[in-house]
Amino acid sequence: MNSHERFRRMYAHQEADRVPVIDSPWSATIERWHREGMPADVSYVDYFDLDRFISPRLTDNSPRYPARVLHETEQDITYTSEWGVTMKQWKHAASTPEFLNFTIVDADSWRRAKERIQLSDDRIHWDLLKQNYKAWREAGAWIEPVVWFGFDVTHSWMVGTERVLVAMAEDPEWIVDMWRVELETDLALLERVWQAGYTFDGIMWYDDMGYKQNQFFSLRMYRNLLKPFHQKAIDWAHAHGIPAHLHSCGDVRPLVPELVSMGLDALNPLEVKAGMDPVQLKRQYGDRLLLHGGINAVLWDQPDAIRAEMERVIPVMKENGGYIFSSDHSVPSSVSLEDFRRIVEWAKKLGAYA
């Protein structure tokens, strides 16, 4: 079987030859693997023969503020984004950026930004599609473009965490309008991609709603504010005959019944260190929800511990399909080339069907 066939059967909750095996290393992890012998001109996906899971950002729903580099050293780079955010990124560390300044800080600044967001074909990355789409299909890849909307990307990449959380309580109309414009713009652009013949196999979006043992907001606030937009994304996918896949880090256990009731098809990364229990989720929702991840990244540089964990978790998760193997977040730079090689081998062996 190729990757597309494996993913298709997992989404249908059917067994395949084995479960798909994928992951997302930090850039610092890739640097380490290069030092340890992985060729610089070979992707880690090809080097480890992982499944082909393509999750491109095909659209631009930003206000298109000027993006430019402000300062750069050997260790870091400070730059501004299309969303008007100034941030500092470390080049050789497994880390998210440090966010320094924001242009969108209230309803008035959002209104000015929104005026800059107009639908046009030049907001679609046609060159990326023209250069890669045929090769993706010929390689048997599974294609799930990213939809850019929701709580997580808004607080982290556009407005600031504390500011968004306060506004959700004190000025929810502003935040809800941001989510609406983000989602409607992206879906309208993806519709143009679809109509142009570049169909895809699903959609996914990043919306981290939890942290360790808790969530950023209450279940009531989720239902009143964010849930309708998740539902709209799911409905759009289903209207096109494809699944919807949510990435939500942290402990999101109270939200899972809501996600399942809306018809969400897949959830990752099932962050064990935050409180998620993939085996319990499989027993409760495995017949309705594809589960992706759930292998504790804290253990990945401990061969005996991670093998024991994989032997405990994978046989349960793969039952009747509906599982994609990966870490419960990203592969940290503590994981050596040989560590990861062993993990991939074990995942393929433990994830195989008779």
Tab-separated table of C-alpha atoms in Angstrom:
chain	number	residue	atom	x	y	z
A	1	MET	CA	0.000	0.000	0.000
A	2	ASN	CA	1.066	3.586	-0.508
A	3	SER	CA	0.527	6.382	2.016
A	4	HIS	CA	-2.718	7.597	0.459
A	5	GLU	CA	-4.243	4.140	0.706
A	6	ARG	CA	-3.175	3.774	4.354
A	7	PHE	CA	-4.592	7.137	5.386
A	8	ARG	CA	-7.825	6.505	3.483
A	9	ARG	CA	-8.360	3.223	5.312
A	10	MET	CA	-7.503	4.747	8.692
A	11	TYR	CA	-10.096	7.491	8.160
A	12	ALA	CA	-12.617	4.804	7.205
A	13	HIS	CA	-11.760	2.923	10.424
A	14	GLN	CA	-10.496	-0.036	8.457
A	15	GLU	CA	-7.268	-1.989	8.804
A	16	ALA	CA	-4.449	-1.577	6.280
A	17	ASP	CA	-1.068	-3.255	5.879
A	18	ARG	CA	0.082	-1.074	8.788
A	19	VAL	CA	-0.758	2.238	10.416
A	20	PRO	CA	0.723	5.368	8.797
A	21	VAL	CA	3.941	6.537	10.482
A	22	ILE	CA	4.679	10.275	10.381
A	23	ASP	CA	6.111	13.021	12.608
A	24	SER	CA	7.297	16.638	12.762
A	25	PRO	CA	10.815	17.245	14.104
A	26	TRP	CA	11.907	20.693	15.276
A	27	SER	CA	14.462	22.412	13.043
A	28	ALA	CA	17.044	21.906	15.806
A	29	THR	CA	16.330	18.169	15.639
A	30	ILE	CA	16.972	18.179	11.892
A	31	GLU	CA	20.251	20.020	12.488
A	32	ARG	CA	21.299	17.320	14.959
A	33	TRP	CA	20.424	14.545	12.505
A	34	HIS	CA	22.523	16.233	9.831
A	35	ARG	CA	25.461	16.299	12.245
A	36	GLU	CA	24.910	12.603	12.936
A	37	GLY	CA	24.935	11.557	9.299
A	38	MET	CA	21.624	12.312	7.585
A	39	PRO	CA	22.465	13.803	4.163
A	40	ALA	CA	21.654	17.494	3.835
A	41	ASP	CA	20.047	16.995	0.418
A	42	VAL	CA	17.582	14.313	1.572
A	43	SER	CA	14.374	15.062	3.462
A	44	TYR	CA	13.880	13.276	6.775
A	45	VAL	CA	10.642	11.818	5.351
A	46	ASP	CA	12.568	10.092	2.562
A	47	TYR	CA	15.533	9.209	4.763
A	48	PHE	CA	13.389	7.328	7.299
A	49	ASP	CA	10.799	6.207	4.713
A	50	LEU	CA	7.922	7.834	6.570
A	51	ASP	CA	4.467	8.095	5.100
A	52	ARG	CA	3.804	11.017	2.786
A	53	PHE	CA	1.515	13.437	4.621
A	54	ILE	CA	1.436	16.850	2.942
A	55	SER	CA	-0.073	19.705	4.952
A	56	PRO	CA	0.676	22.861	2.972
A	57	ARG	CA	-0.433	26.425	3.645
A	58	LEU	CA	-1.983	27.199	0.257
A	59	THR	CA	-3.695	30.495	1.075
A	60	ASP	CA	-3.017	33.900	2.629
A	61	ASN	CA	-5.814	35.439	4.711
A	62	SER	CA	-3.626	38.060	6.383
A	63	PRO	CA	-3.884	41.883	6.240
A	64	ARG	CA	-0.599	41.801	4.344
A	65	TYR	CA	1.326	44.143	6.567
A	66	PRO	CA	4.934	44.500	5.375
A	67	ALA	CA	7.015	41.445	6.284
A	68	ARG	CA	10.658	42.287	6.752
A	69	VAL	CA	13.771	41.313	8.693
A	70	LEU	CA	14.670	43.848	11.393
A	71	HIS	CA	17.771	42.225	12.878
A	72	GLU	CA	19.664	39.000	12.293
A	73	THR	CA	22.605	37.262	13.951
A	74	GLU	CA	24.056	33.777	13.774
A	75	GLN	CA	21.771	32.761	16.650
A	76	ASP	CA	18.477	34.531	16.011
A	77	ILE	CA	16.375	36.635	13.680
A	78	THR	CA	13.882	39.384	14.494
A	79	TYR	CA	11.258	40.120	11.869
A	80	THR	CA	7.724	41.355	11.236
A	81	SER	CA	4.920	39.232	9.803
A	82	GLU	CA	2.012	39.797	7.433
A	83	TRP	CA	-0.192	40.048	10.523
A	84	GLY	CA	1.837	42.989	11.826
A	85	VAL	CA	3.565	41.006	14.580
A	86	THR	CA	7.198	41.582	15.535
A	87	MET	CA	8.857	38.391	16.749
A	88	LYS	CA	12.248	36.918	17.522
A	89	GLN	CA	13.055	33.401	16.357
A	90	TRP	CA	16.026	31.365	17.553
A	91	LYS	CA	17.762	29.567	14.698
A	92	HIS	CA	19.257	26.582	16.480
A	93	ALA	CA	16.804	25.863	19.302
A	94	ALA	CA	13.596	23.817	19.433
A	95	SER	CA	11.401	26.759	20.314
A	96	THR	CA	8.460	28.867	19.250
A	97	PRO	CA	9.203	32.580	18.646
A	98	GLU	CA	9.224	35.302	21.277
A	99	PHE	CA	6.430	37.716	20.348
A	100	LEU	CA	7.544	41.302	20.885
A	101	ASN	CA	4.874	43.599	19.475
A	102	PHE	CA	1.436	43.472	17.843
A	103	THR	CA	-0.363	45.760	15.395
A	104	ILE	CA	-3.843	44.344	16.053
A	105	VAL	CA	-4.573	45.089	19.716
A	106	ASP	CA	-8.282	46.010	19.873
A	107	ALA	CA	-11.474	46.210	17.824
A	108	ASP	CA	-10.452	49.488	16.142
A	109	SER	CA	-7.066	48.219	14.961
A	110	TRP	CA	-8.786	45.030	13.798
A	111	ARG	CA	-11.248	47.059	11.701
A	112	ARG	CA	-8.319	48.746	9.969
A	113	ALA	CA	-6.625	45.390	9.400
A	114	LYS	CA	-9.830	43.804	8.099
A	115	GLU	CA	-10.116	46.443	5.386
A	116	ARG	CA	-6.828	45.101	3.976
A	117	ILE	CA	-8.179	41.532	3.635
A	118	GLN	CA	-9.814	41.305	0.215
A	119	LEU	CA	-10.409	38.117	-1.749
A	120	SER	CA	-8.133	37.807	-4.754
A	121	ASP	CA	-6.441	35.008	-6.667
A	122	ASP	CA	-2.997	36.302	-5.729
A	123	ARG	CA	-3.710	35.128	-2.163
A	124	ILE	CA	-3.418	31.533	-3.386
A	125	HIS	CA	0.043	29.956	-3.671
A	126	TRP	CA	-0.473	28.766	-7.238
A	127	ASP	CA	3.256	28.313	-7.842
A	128	LEU	CA	3.499	25.844	-4.971
A	129	LEU	CA	0.637	23.831	-6.443
A	130	LYS	CA	1.934	23.948	-10.008
A	131	GLN	CA	5.409	22.863	-8.926
A	132	ASN	CA	4.406	20.102	-6.501
A	133	TYR	CA	0.827	18.884	-6.843
A	134	LYS	CA	1.458	16.351	-9.628
A	135	ALA	CA	4.481	14.923	-7.782
A	136	TRP	CA	2.481	14.660	-4.540
A	137	ARG	CA	-0.206	12.674	-6.305
A	138	GLU	CA	2.263	10.467	-8.169
A	139	ALA	CA	4.031	9.686	-4.867
A	140	GLY	CA	0.752	8.534	-3.320
A	141	ALA	CA	0.764	11.293	-0.719
A	142	TRP	CA	-2.186	12.266	1.461
A	143	ILE	CA	-2.862	16.017	1.095
A	144	GLU	CA	-4.467	18.070	3.891
A	145	PRO	CA	-4.021	21.840	3.453
A	146	VAL	CA	-4.053	24.014	6.551
A	147	VAL	CA	-6.958	26.346	7.298
A	148	TRP	CA	-5.673	29.322	9.336
A	149	PHE	CA	-8.258	30.404	11.901
A	150	GLY	CA	-9.339	30.075	15.512
A	151	PHE	CA	-8.215	30.759	19.053
A	152	ASP	CA	-4.671	29.445	18.838
A	153	VAL	CA	-3.391	31.172	15.726
A	154	THR	CA	-5.195	34.380	16.708
A	155	HIS	CA	-3.712	34.684	20.187
A	156	SER	CA	-0.231	33.469	19.292
A	157	TRP	CA	0.422	34.817	15.792
A	158	MET	CA	-1.855	37.861	15.545
A	159	VAL	CA	-2.960	39.523	18.796
A	160	GLY	CA	-1.297	38.124	21.936
A	161	THR	CA	-2.485	35.518	24.432
A	162	GLU	CA	-3.556	37.647	27.384
A	163	ARG	CA	-5.215	40.190	25.114
A	164	VAL	CA	-7.344	37.551	23.369
A	165	LEU	CA	-8.360	35.808	26.590
A	166	VAL	CA	-9.471	39.079	28.177
A	167	ALA	CA	-11.335	40.074	25.029
A	168	MET	CA	-13.161	36.742	24.907
A	169	ALA	CA	-14.708	37.726	28.232
A	170	GLU	CA	-15.023	41.497	27.802
A	171	ASP	CA	-15.288	42.116	24.049
A	172	PRO	CA	-16.181	38.797	22.407
A	173	GLU	CA	-17.676	40.448	19.319
A	174	TRP	CA	-14.194	41.593	18.265
A	175	ILE	CA	-12.603	38.155	18.640
A	176	VAL	CA	-15.521	36.345	17.025
A	177	ASP	CA	-15.301	38.691	14.041
A	178	MET	CA	-11.603	37.885	13.657
A	179	TRP	CA	-12.357	34.161	13.623
A	180	ARG	CA	-15.173	34.693	11.127
A	181	VAL	CA	-13.025	36.658	8.673
A	182	GLU	CA	-10.074	34.285	9.034
A	183	LEU	CA	-12.205	31.215	8.336
A	184	GLU	CA	-14.461	32.625	5.632
A	185	THR	CA	-11.504	34.049	3.716
A	186	ASP	CA	-9.536	30.818	3.843
A	187	LEU	CA	-12.486	28.632	2.864
A	188	ALA	CA	-13.351	30.925	-0.038
A	189	LEU	CA	-9.763	30.715	-1.279
A	190	LEU	CA	-9.626	26.943	-0.836
A	191	GLU	CA	-12.853	26.714	-2.825
A	192	ARG	CA	-11.057	28.412	-5.722
A	193	VAL	CA	-8.199	25.913	-5.385
A	194	TRP	CA	-10.673	23.027	-5.442
A	195	GLN	CA	-12.563	24.387	-8.442
A	196	ALA	CA	-9.267	24.790	-10.305
A	197	GLY	CA	-8.807	21.014	-10.108
A	198	TYR	CA	-6.363	20.868	-7.210
A	199	THR	CA	-8.509	18.675	-4.997
A	200	PHE	CA	-7.223	17.412	-1.669
A	201	ASP	CA	-7.921	14.612	0.786
A	202	GLY	CA	-8.881	16.544	3.912
A	203	ILE	CA	-8.358	19.808	5.743
A	204	MET	CA	-6.636	20.427	9.039
A	205	TRP	CA	-6.263	23.380	11.354
A	206	TYR	CA	-4.199	24.269	14.430
A	207	ASP	CA	-6.201	25.354	17.452
A	208	ASP	CA	-4.422	24.591	20.728
A	209	MET	CA	-7.133	24.930	23.363
A	210	GLY	CA	-5.394	23.345	26.333
A	211	TYR	CA	-2.256	23.302	28.409
A	212	LYS	CA	-1.131	20.999	31.216
A	213	GLN	CA	-4.152	19.485	32.978
A	214	ASN	CA	-6.456	22.325	31.922
A	215	GLN	CA	-7.960	24.405	29.116
A	216	PHE	CA	-7.581	28.076	28.180
A	217	PHE	CA	-11.304	28.707	28.551
A	218	SER	CA	-14.446	27.061	29.887
A	219	LEU	CA	-16.654	24.616	28.070
A	220	ARG	CA	-19.429	27.227	28.088
A	221	MET	CA	-17.163	29.799	26.444
A	222	TYR	CA	-16.110	27.242	23.848
A	223	ARG	CA	-19.733	26.462	22.990
A	224	ASN	CA	-20.745	30.124	22.811
A	225	LEU	CA	-17.782	31.527	20.884
A	226	LEU	CA	-15.483	29.091	19.104
A	227	LYS	CA	-17.538	25.966	18.480
A	228	PRO	CA	-19.628	27.473	15.639
A	229	PHE	CA	-16.469	28.117	13.623
A	230	HIS	CA	-15.153	24.606	14.184
A	231	GLN	CA	-18.542	23.355	13.031
A	232	LYS	CA	-18.368	25.495	9.900
A	233	ALA	CA	-14.939	24.106	8.986
A	234	ILE	CA	-16.149	20.538	9.529
A	235	ASP	CA	-19.288	21.158	7.463
A	236	TRP	CA	-17.251	22.647	4.596
A	237	ALA	CA	-14.996	19.590	4.521
A	238	HIS	CA	-17.900	17.155	4.611
A	239	ALA	CA	-19.704	19.061	1.837
A	240	HIS	CA	-16.623	18.322	-0.293
A	241	GLY	CA	-16.560	14.658	0.735
A	242	ILE	CA	-13.343	14.945	2.761
A	243	PRO	CA	-12.492	14.673	6.491
A	244	ALA	CA	-11.682	17.445	8.975
A	245	HIS	CA	-8.588	17.085	11.179
A	246	LEU	CA	-7.948	19.227	14.266
A	247	HIS	CA	-4.584	19.745	15.953
A	248	SER	CA	-5.116	20.839	19.555
A	249	CYS	CA	-2.271	20.563	22.036
A	250	GLY	CA	-2.711	20.361	25.770
A	251	ASP	CA	-5.434	18.780	27.858
A	252	VAL	CA	-8.645	19.073	25.817
A	253	ARG	CA	-10.527	16.159	27.389
A	254	PRO	CA	-13.680	18.161	28.286
A	255	LEU	CA	-13.923	19.353	24.686
A	256	VAL	CA	-13.640	15.946	22.996
A	257	PRO	CA	-17.356	15.047	23.326
A	258	GLU	CA	-18.196	18.368	21.678
A	259	LEU	CA	-15.786	17.695	18.827
A	260	VAL	CA	-17.147	14.204	18.273
A	261	SER	CA	-20.754	15.436	18.318
A	262	MET	CA	-19.906	17.963	15.589
A	263	GLY	CA	-18.584	15.214	13.339
A	264	LEU	CA	-14.862	15.951	13.630
A	265	ASP	CA	-13.003	13.145	11.885
A	266	ALA	CA	-9.508	13.290	13.400
A	267	LEU	CA	-7.739	14.702	16.460
A	268	ASN	CA	-4.055	15.140	17.245
A	269	PRO	CA	-1.594	15.210	18.974
A	270	LEU	CA	-3.146	13.607	22.126
A	271	GLU	CA	-0.561	15.205	24.399
A	272	VAL	CA	0.155	12.658	27.136
A	273	LYS	CA	2.326	14.962	29.243
A	274	ALA	CA	-0.564	17.436	29.424
A	275	GLY	CA	-3.065	14.859	30.651
A	276	MET	CA	-4.436	13.148	27.542
A	277	ASP	CA	-4.828	9.355	27.630
A	278	PRO	CA	-4.810	7.946	24.087
A	279	VAL	CA	-5.863	4.451	25.140
A	280	GLN	CA	-8.882	5.777	27.007
A	281	LEU	CA	-9.781	8.008	24.056
A	282	LYS	CA	-9.589	4.981	21.765
A	283	ARG	CA	-11.942	3.014	23.986
A	284	GLN	CA	-14.447	5.879	24.198
A	285	TYR	CA	-14.317	7.382	20.718
A	286	GLY	CA	-12.206	5.128	18.519
A	287	ASP	CA	-15.148	4.031	16.380
A	288	ARG	CA	-15.954	7.661	15.461
A	289	LEU	CA	-12.700	9.610	15.724
A	290	LEU	CA	-9.356	8.953	14.062
A	291	LEU	CA	-6.679	9.405	16.714
A	292	HIS	CA	-3.273	10.729	15.677
A	293	GLY	CA	-0.258	10.790	17.997
A	294	GLY	CA	-0.380	9.945	21.686
A	295	ILE	CA	3.200	8.626	22.018
A	296	ASN	CA	4.871	10.596	24.818
A	297	ALA	CA	7.731	12.657	23.319
A	298	VAL	CA	9.381	12.953	26.761
A	299	LEU	CA	10.402	9.284	26.426
A	300	TRP	CA	11.758	9.321	22.891
A	301	ASP	CA	15.415	9.586	23.922
A	302	GLN	CA	15.030	6.651	26.354
A	303	PRO	CA	15.027	3.480	24.198
A	304	ASP	CA	13.738	1.029	26.801
A	305	ALA	CA	11.035	3.364	28.114
A	306	ILE	CA	9.737	4.429	24.709
A	307	ARG	CA	9.664	0.873	23.419
A	308	ALA	CA	7.646	-0.231	26.450
A	309	GLU	CA	5.263	2.681	25.931
A	310	MET	CA	4.829	1.870	22.251
A	311	GLU	CA	4.195	-1.793	23.044
A	312	ARG	CA	1.506	-0.713	25.514
A	313	VAL	CA	-0.217	1.868	23.336
A	314	ILE	CA	0.050	0.938	19.647
A	315	PRO	CA	-1.688	-2.482	19.737
A	316	VAL	CA	-4.741	-0.829	21.282
A	317	MET	CA	-4.719	2.261	19.072
A	318	LYS	CA	-4.485	0.350	15.788
A	319	GLU	CA	-7.527	-1.842	16.423
A	320	ASN	CA	-10.012	-1.545	13.535
A	321	GLY	CA	-7.944	1.220	11.945
A	322	GLY	CA	-8.463	4.833	12.925
A	323	TYR	CA	-4.892	5.583	14.064
A	324	ILE	CA	-1.868	7.518	12.791
A	325	PHE	CA	1.421	7.010	14.629
A	326	SER	CA	3.428	10.031	15.762
A	327	SER	CA	4.736	11.703	18.887
A	328	ASP	CA	2.335	13.644	21.094
A	329	HIS	CA	3.771	16.929	19.822
A	330	SER	CA	7.037	17.254	17.868
A	331	VAL	CA	10.290	15.295	17.897
A	332	PRO	CA	12.632	17.121	20.326
A	333	SER	CA	16.312	17.718	19.658
A	334	SER	CA	17.214	15.294	22.463
A	335	VAL	CA	16.308	12.465	20.057
A	336	SER	CA	19.292	11.174	18.099
A	337	LEU	CA	19.266	9.895	14.537
A	338	GLU	CA	19.573	6.337	15.841
A	339	ASP	CA	16.823	6.891	18.450
A	340	PHE	CA	14.412	7.979	15.739
A	341	ARG	CA	15.439	5.192	13.374
A	342	ARG	CA	14.614	2.600	16.036
A	343	ILE	CA	11.283	4.254	16.825
A	344	VAL	CA	10.247	4.223	13.168
A	345	GLU	CA	11.179	0.541	12.887
A	346	TRP	CA	9.217	-0.354	16.034
A	347	ALA	CA	6.221	1.727	14.934
A	348	LYS	CA	6.024	-0.080	11.594
A	349	LYS	CA	6.394	-3.466	13.256
A	350	LEU	CA	3.939	-2.841	16.096
A	351	GLY	CA	1.540	-1.052	13.741
A	352	ALA	CA	1.393	-3.873	11.215
A	353	TYR	CA	-1.789	-5.864	10.691
A	354	ALA	CA	-1.752	-9.616	10.215
